[in-house]
Short mmCIF file of C-alpha atoms in Angstrom, two decimals:
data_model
loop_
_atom_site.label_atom_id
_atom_site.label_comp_id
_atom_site.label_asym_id
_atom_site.label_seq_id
_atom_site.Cartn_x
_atom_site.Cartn_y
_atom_site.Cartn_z
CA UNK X 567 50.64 -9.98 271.44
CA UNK X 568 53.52 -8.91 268.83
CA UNK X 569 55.39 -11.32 266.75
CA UNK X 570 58.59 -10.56 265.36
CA UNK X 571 60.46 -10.01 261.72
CA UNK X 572 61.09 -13.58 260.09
CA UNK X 573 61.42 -12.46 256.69
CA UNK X 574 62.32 -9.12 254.57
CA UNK X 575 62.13 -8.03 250.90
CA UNK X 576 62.89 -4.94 248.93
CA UNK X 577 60.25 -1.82 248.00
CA UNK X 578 57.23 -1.02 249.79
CA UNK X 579 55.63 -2.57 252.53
CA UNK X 580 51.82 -4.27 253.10
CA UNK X 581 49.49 -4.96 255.54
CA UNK X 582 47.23 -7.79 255.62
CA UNK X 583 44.09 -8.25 258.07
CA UNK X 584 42.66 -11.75 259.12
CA UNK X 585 39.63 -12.43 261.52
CA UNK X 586 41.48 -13.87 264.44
CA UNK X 587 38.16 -15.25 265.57
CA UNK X 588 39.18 -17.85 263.32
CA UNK X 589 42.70 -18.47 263.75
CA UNK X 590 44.24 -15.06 262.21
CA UNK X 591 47.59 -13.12 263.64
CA UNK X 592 45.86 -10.00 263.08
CA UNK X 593 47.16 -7.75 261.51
CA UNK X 594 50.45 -9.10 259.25
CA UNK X 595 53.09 -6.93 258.04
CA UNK X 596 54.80 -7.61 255.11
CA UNK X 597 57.70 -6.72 252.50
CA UNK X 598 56.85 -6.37 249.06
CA UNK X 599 59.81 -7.12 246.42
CA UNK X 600 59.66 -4.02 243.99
CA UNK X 601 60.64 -6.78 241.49
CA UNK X 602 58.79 -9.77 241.75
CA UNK X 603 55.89 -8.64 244.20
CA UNK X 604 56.45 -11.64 246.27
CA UNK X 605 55.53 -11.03 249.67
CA UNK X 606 57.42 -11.86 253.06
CA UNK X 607 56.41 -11.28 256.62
CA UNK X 608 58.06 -9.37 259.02
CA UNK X 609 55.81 -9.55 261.92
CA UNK X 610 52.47 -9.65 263.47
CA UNK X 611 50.14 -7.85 266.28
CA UNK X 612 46.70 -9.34 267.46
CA UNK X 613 46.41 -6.21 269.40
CA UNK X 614 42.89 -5.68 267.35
CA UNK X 615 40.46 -7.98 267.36
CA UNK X 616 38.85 -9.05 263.92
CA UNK X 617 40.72 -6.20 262.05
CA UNK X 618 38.74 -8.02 258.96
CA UNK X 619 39.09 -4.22 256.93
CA UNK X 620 42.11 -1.57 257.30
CA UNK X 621 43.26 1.11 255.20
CA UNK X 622 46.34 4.14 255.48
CA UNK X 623 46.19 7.51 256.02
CA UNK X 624 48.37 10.16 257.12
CA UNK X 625 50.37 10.75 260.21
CA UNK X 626 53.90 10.60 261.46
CA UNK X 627 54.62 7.27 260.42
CA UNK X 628 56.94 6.36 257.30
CA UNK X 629 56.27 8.59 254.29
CA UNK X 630 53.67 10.04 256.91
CA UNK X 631 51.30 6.86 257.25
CA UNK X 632 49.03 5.89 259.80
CA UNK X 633 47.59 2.15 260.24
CA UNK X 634 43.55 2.40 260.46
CA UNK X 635 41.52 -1.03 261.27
CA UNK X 636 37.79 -2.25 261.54
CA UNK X 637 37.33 -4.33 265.00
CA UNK X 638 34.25 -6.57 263.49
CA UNK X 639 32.79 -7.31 266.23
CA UNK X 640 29.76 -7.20 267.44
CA UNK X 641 30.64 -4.14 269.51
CA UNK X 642 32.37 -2.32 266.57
CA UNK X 643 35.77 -0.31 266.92
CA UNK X 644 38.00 1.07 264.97
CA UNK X 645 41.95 1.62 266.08
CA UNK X 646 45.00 3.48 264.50
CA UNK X 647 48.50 1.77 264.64
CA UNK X 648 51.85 3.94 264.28
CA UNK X 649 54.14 2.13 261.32
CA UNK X 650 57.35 2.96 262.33
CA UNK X 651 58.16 -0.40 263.42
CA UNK X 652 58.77 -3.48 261.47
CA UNK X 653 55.34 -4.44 263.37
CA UNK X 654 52.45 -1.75 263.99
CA UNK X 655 51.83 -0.22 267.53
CA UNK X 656 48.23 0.60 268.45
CA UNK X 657 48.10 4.32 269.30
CA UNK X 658 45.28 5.57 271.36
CA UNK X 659 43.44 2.00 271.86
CA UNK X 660 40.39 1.20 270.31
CA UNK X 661 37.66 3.68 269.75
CA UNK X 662 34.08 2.44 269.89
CA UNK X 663 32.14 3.34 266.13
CA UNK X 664 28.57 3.03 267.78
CA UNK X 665 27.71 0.56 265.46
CA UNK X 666 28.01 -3.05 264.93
CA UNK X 667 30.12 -5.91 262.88
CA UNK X 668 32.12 -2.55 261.34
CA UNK X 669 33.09 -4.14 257.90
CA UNK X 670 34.89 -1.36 255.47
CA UNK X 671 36.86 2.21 256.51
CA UNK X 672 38.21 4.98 254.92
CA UNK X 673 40.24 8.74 255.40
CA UNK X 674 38.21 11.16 254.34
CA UNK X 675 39.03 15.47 255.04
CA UNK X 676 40.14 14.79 258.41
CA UNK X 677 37.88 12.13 259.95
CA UNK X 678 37.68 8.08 259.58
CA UNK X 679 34.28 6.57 258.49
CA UNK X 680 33.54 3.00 259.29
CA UNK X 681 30.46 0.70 257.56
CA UNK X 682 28.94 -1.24 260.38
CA UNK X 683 27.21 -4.10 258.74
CA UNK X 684 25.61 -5.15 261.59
CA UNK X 685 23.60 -1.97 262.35
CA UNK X 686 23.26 -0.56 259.13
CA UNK X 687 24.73 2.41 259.78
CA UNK X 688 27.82 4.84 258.89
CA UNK X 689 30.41 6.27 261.58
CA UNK X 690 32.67 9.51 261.32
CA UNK X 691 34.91 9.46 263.81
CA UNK X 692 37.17 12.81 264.04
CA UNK X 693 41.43 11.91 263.83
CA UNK X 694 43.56 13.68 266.10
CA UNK X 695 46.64 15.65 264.90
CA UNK X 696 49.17 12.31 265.46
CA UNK X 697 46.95 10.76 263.21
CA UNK X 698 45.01 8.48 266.41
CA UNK X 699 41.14 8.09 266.71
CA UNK X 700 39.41 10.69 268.29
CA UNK X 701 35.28 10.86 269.57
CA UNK X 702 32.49 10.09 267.02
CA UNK X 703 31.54 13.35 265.57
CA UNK X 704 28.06 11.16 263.87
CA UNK X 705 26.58 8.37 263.45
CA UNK X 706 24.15 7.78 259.72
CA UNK X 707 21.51 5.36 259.68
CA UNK X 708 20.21 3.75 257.08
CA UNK X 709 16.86 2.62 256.21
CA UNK X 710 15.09 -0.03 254.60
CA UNK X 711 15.52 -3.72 253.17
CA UNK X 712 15.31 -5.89 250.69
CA UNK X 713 13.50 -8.88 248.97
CA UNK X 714 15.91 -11.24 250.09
CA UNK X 715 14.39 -12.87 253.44
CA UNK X 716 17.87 -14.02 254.42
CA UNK X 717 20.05 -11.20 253.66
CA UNK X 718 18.02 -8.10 253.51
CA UNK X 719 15.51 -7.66 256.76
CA UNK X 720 17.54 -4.47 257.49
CA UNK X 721 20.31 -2.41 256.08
CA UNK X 722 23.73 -3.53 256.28
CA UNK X 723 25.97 -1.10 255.15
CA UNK X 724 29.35 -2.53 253.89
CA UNK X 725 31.61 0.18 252.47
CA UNK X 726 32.06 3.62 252.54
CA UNK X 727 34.46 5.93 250.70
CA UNK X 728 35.26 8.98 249.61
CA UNK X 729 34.64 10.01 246.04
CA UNK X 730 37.27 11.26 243.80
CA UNK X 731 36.71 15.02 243.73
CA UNK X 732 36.42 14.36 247.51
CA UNK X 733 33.25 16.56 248.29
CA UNK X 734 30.98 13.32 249.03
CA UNK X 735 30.93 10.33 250.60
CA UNK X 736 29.33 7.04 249.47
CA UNK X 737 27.76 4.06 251.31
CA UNK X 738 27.24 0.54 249.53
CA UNK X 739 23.99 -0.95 251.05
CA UNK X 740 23.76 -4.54 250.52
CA UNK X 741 20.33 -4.82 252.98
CA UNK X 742 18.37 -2.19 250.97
CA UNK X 743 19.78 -2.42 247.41
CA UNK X 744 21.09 0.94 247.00
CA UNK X 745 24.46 3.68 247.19
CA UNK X 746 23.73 6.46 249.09
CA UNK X 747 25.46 9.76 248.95
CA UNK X 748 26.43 11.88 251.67
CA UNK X 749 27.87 15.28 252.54
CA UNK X 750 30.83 15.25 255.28
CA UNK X 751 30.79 18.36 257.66
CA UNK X 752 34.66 18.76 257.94
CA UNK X 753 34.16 21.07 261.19
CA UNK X 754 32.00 18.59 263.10
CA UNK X 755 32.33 15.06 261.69
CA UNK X 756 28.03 15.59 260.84
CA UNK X 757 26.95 13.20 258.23
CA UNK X 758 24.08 14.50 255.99
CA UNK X 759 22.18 12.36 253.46
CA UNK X 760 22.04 14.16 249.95
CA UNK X 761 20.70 11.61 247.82
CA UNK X 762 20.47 7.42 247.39
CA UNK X 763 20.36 5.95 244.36
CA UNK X 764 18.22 2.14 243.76
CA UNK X 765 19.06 -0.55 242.32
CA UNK X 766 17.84 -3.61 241.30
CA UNK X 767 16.49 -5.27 243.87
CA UNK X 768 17.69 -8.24 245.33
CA UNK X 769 21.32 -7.46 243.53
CA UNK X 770 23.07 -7.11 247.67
CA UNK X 771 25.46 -4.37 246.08
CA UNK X 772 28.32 -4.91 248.42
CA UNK X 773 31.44 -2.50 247.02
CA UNK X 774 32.02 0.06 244.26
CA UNK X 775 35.34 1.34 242.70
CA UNK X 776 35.55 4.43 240.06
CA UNK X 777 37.33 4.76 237.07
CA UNK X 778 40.23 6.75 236.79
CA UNK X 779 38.63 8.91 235.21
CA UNK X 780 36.27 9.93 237.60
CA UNK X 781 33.30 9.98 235.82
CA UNK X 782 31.88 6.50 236.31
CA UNK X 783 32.07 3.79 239.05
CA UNK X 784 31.43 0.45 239.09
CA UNK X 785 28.91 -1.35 241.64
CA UNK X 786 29.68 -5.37 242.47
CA UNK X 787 26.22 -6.97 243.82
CA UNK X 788 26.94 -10.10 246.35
CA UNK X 789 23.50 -11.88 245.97
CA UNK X 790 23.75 -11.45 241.89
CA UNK X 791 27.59 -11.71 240.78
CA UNK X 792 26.64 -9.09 238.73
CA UNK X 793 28.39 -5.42 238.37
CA UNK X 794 26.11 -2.23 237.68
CA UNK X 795 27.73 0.33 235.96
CA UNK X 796 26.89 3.96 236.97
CA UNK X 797 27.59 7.53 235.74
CA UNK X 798 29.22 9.68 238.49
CA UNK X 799 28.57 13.46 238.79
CA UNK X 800 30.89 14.65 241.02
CA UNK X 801 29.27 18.58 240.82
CA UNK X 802 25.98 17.12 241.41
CA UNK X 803 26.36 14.32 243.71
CA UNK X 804 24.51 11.91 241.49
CA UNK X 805 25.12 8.42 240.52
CA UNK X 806 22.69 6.84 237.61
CA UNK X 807 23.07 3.28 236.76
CA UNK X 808 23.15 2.74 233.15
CA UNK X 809 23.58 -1.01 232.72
CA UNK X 810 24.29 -4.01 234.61
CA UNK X 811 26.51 -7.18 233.37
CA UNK X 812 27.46 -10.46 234.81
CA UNK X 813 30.86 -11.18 236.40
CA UNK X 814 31.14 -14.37 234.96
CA UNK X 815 31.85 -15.03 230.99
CA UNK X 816 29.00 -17.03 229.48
CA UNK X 817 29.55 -21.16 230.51
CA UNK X 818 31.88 -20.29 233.07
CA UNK X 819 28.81 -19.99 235.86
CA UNK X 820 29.40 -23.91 237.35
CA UNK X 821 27.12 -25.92 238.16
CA UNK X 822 23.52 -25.60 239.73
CA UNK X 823 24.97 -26.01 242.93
CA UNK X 824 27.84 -23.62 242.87
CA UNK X 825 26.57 -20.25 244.37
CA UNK X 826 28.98 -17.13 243.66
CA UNK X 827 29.34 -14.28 245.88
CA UNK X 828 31.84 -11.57 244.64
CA UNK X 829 33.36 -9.81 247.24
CA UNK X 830 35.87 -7.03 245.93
CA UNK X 831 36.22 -4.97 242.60
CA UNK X 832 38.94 -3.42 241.06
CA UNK X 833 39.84 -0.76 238.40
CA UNK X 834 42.99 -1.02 236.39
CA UNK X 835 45.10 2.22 236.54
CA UNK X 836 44.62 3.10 232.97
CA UNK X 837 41.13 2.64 232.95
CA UNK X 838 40.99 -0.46 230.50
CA UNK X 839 40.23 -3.36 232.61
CA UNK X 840 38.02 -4.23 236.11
CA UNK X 841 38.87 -7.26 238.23
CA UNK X 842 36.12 -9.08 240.48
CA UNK X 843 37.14 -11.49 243.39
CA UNK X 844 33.97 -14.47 243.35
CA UNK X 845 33.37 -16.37 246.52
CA UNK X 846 32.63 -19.87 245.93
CA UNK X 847 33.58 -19.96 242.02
CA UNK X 848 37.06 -19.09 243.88
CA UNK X 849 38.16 -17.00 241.25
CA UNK X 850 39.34 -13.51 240.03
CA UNK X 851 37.12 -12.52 236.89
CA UNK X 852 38.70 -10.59 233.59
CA UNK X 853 36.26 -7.72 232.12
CA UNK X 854 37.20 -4.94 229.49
CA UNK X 855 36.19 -1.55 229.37
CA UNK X 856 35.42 0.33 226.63
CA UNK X 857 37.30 4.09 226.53
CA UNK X 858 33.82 5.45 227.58
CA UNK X 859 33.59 3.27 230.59
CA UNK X 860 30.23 2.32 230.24
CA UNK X 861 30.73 -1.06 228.23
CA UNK X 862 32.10 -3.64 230.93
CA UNK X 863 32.27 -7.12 228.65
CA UNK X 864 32.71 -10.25 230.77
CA UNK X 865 36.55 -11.95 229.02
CA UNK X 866 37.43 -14.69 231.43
CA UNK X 867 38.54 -15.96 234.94
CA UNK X 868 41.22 -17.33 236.78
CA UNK X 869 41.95 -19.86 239.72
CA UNK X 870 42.17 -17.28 242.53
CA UNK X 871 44.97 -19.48 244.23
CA UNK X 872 42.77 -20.04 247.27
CA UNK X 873 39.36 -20.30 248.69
CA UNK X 874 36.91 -17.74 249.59
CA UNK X 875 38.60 -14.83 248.10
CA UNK X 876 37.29 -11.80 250.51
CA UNK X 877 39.25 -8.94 248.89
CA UNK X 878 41.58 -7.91 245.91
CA UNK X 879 43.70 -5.40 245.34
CA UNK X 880 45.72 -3.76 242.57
CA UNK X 881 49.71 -3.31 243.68
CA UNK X 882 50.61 0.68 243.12
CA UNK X 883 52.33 0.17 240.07
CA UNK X 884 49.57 -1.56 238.43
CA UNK X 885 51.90 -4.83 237.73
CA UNK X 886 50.21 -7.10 240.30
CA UNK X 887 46.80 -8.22 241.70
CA UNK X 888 46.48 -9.16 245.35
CA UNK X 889 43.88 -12.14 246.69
CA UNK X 890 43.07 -13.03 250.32
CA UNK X 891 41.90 -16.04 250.54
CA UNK X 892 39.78 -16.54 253.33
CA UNK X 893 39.20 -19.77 254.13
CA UNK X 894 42.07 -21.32 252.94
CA UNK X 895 44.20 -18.76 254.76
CA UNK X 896 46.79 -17.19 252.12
CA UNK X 897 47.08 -14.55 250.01
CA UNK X 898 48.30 -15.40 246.32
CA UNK X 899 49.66 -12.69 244.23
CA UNK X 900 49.31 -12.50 240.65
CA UNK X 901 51.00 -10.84 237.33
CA UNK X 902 48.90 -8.75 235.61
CA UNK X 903 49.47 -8.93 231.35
CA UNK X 904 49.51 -5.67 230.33
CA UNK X 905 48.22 -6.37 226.84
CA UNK X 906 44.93 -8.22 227.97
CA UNK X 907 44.60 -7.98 231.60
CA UNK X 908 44.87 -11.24 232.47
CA UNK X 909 46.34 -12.32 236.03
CA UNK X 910 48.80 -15.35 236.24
CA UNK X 911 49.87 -16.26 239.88
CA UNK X 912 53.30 -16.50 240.45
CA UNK X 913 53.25 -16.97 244.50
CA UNK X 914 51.50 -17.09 247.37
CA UNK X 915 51.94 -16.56 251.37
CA UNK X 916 50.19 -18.20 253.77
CA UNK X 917 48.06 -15.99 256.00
CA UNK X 918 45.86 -17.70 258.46
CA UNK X 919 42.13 -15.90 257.99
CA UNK X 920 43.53 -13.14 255.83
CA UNK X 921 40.65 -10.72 254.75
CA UNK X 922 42.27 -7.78 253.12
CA UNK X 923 45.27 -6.38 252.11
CA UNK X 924 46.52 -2.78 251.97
CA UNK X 925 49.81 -0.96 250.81
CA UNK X 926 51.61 2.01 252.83
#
């Protein structure tokens, strides 16, 4: 079902996925003022079930863009929808991944790779020239666990990207503690497993982000809200850890009772500041690089404007920071300070469900 335009805006446009297992249109499109970056909605498909994760890449759309969403379910699928519409059109139907409870996606040379949380496993499925979802090309799967009884009897993969020289691809393990790097057979879609690099155990690392520089990324651990900083060798596919800090300043942790689970991380474009999205403490945490990248110091946090803040995301121009807020079903939007990298909200929409947001 398609819902039409009841709002517009001027400058770019977003997308915004919600589990509609819980109540969620879908898939939401959006306006975003260039000015303000208040958001307003001009329409809605549930044409994709659960599209908890989506992400762009190209095709014939506007400015080229294609519309690629998760399906987490436990039969996982992944579907493309065409953007030249004020509401996206699924093209080609939904493509089984081979995995299950697909949570993450990304473009990468030609092909779309899925996480599947469920199985533990990675998906590259090939794209087609109008930018729909062709056959699996291969399926990776991981190995191993963790010490945590409840969270880590198997692996459960939960993002996968590209890296930014683009000759690897990474998976975030939560289940077994541990990034592993991959080489992507552009040809045939093959996955092959070059290296995996451990960390602490028990952490759950659930998403990385680089810097802009390249040469480091940062790891956010769900059953620690703690980040792991790692050197990146892009000409040697390596990734080293080289210290580990919490997400939370010092006092700000809450009481006994208050567990935090960060969900999404975020680099600022000039490489000075990283954002965390916490679960529970229902907030978006401040930290400050140092120009090597491998100080991350812990400055302070702020109401995220919801609860259950699932993802976060950095508007293009670096001027504002995105929440969804799960379980209280909006997403706030925030101006980011320039000077010190602190958010302050200045709106919010209300999205029933919403679980990430992208930009075209």
């Amino acid at each position: 079902m398609t819902s039409g335009a009841t709002g517009g805006g001027a400058g770019r446009r977003a997308y915004i996925g919600s589990f509609t297992s819980a109540g969620g249109r879908g898939i939401t499109a959006v306006a975003v003022d260039a000015g303000t970056g208040e958001l307003s909605v001009l329409g809605a498909t549930d044409a994709v079930p659960d599209p908890s994760y989506l992400a762009i890449g190209d095709g014939p759309g506007p400015g080229g863009g294609v519309l690629y969403a998760v399906s987490e379910t436990e039969r996982g699928a992944a579907a493309a929808l065409d953007l030249t519409g004020d509401v996206p059109r699924p093209t080609g139907g939904l493509r089984s991944v081979e995995g299950e409870g697909p949570t993450h996606l990304a473009v990468a040379a030609g092909h779309l790779l899925t996480a599947n949380y469920g199985s533990g496993s990675v998906t590259a499925l090939s794209l087609r020239p109008d930018g729909s979802v062709g056959p699996v090309g291969s399926v990776l799967r991981h190995e191993g666990s963790g010490p945590d009884s409840a969270r880590q009897r198997a692996p459960h993969a939960h993002q996968v990207l590209p890296d930014p020289s683009g000759a690897w691809v990474l998976s975030v393990d939560l289940g077994t503690d541990s990034v592993r790097i991959c080489a992507l057979d552009t040809a045939t879609g093959a996955l092959r497993l070059h290296g995996e690099t451990v960390l602490r155990p028990g952490t759950g690392p659930r998403h990385l982000a680089f810097h802009p520089g390249g040469g480091h990324a940062y790891v956010l651990n769900e059953l620690e809200p703690t980040v792991t900083v790692c050197r990146w060798d892009a000409a040697a596919g390596v990734l080293e850890p080289v210290a580990e800090t919490a997400v939370l300043p010092e006092g700000e942790e809450g009481d006994e009772d208050l567990v935090t689970y960060p969900s999404e991380v975020v680099v600022s474009h000039d490489g000075r500041f990283l954002w965390t999205a916490n679960r529970g403490h229902d907030s978006i945490s401040v930290l400050a690089l140092d120009p090597t990248g491998e100080k991350a110091n812990p400055v302070t946090t702020v109401d995220c404007g919801g609860h259950w803040p699932r993802d976060l995301v950095l508007h293009p121009t670096g001027r504002w920071l995105y929440a969804a807020n799960e379980r209280s079903g909006n997403v706030s939007w925030f101006a980011v300070d320039a000077a010190t990298g602190i958010p302050r909200r200045t709106g919010s929409l209300d999205v029933p469900a919403a679980s990430c947001v992208v930009f075209a």
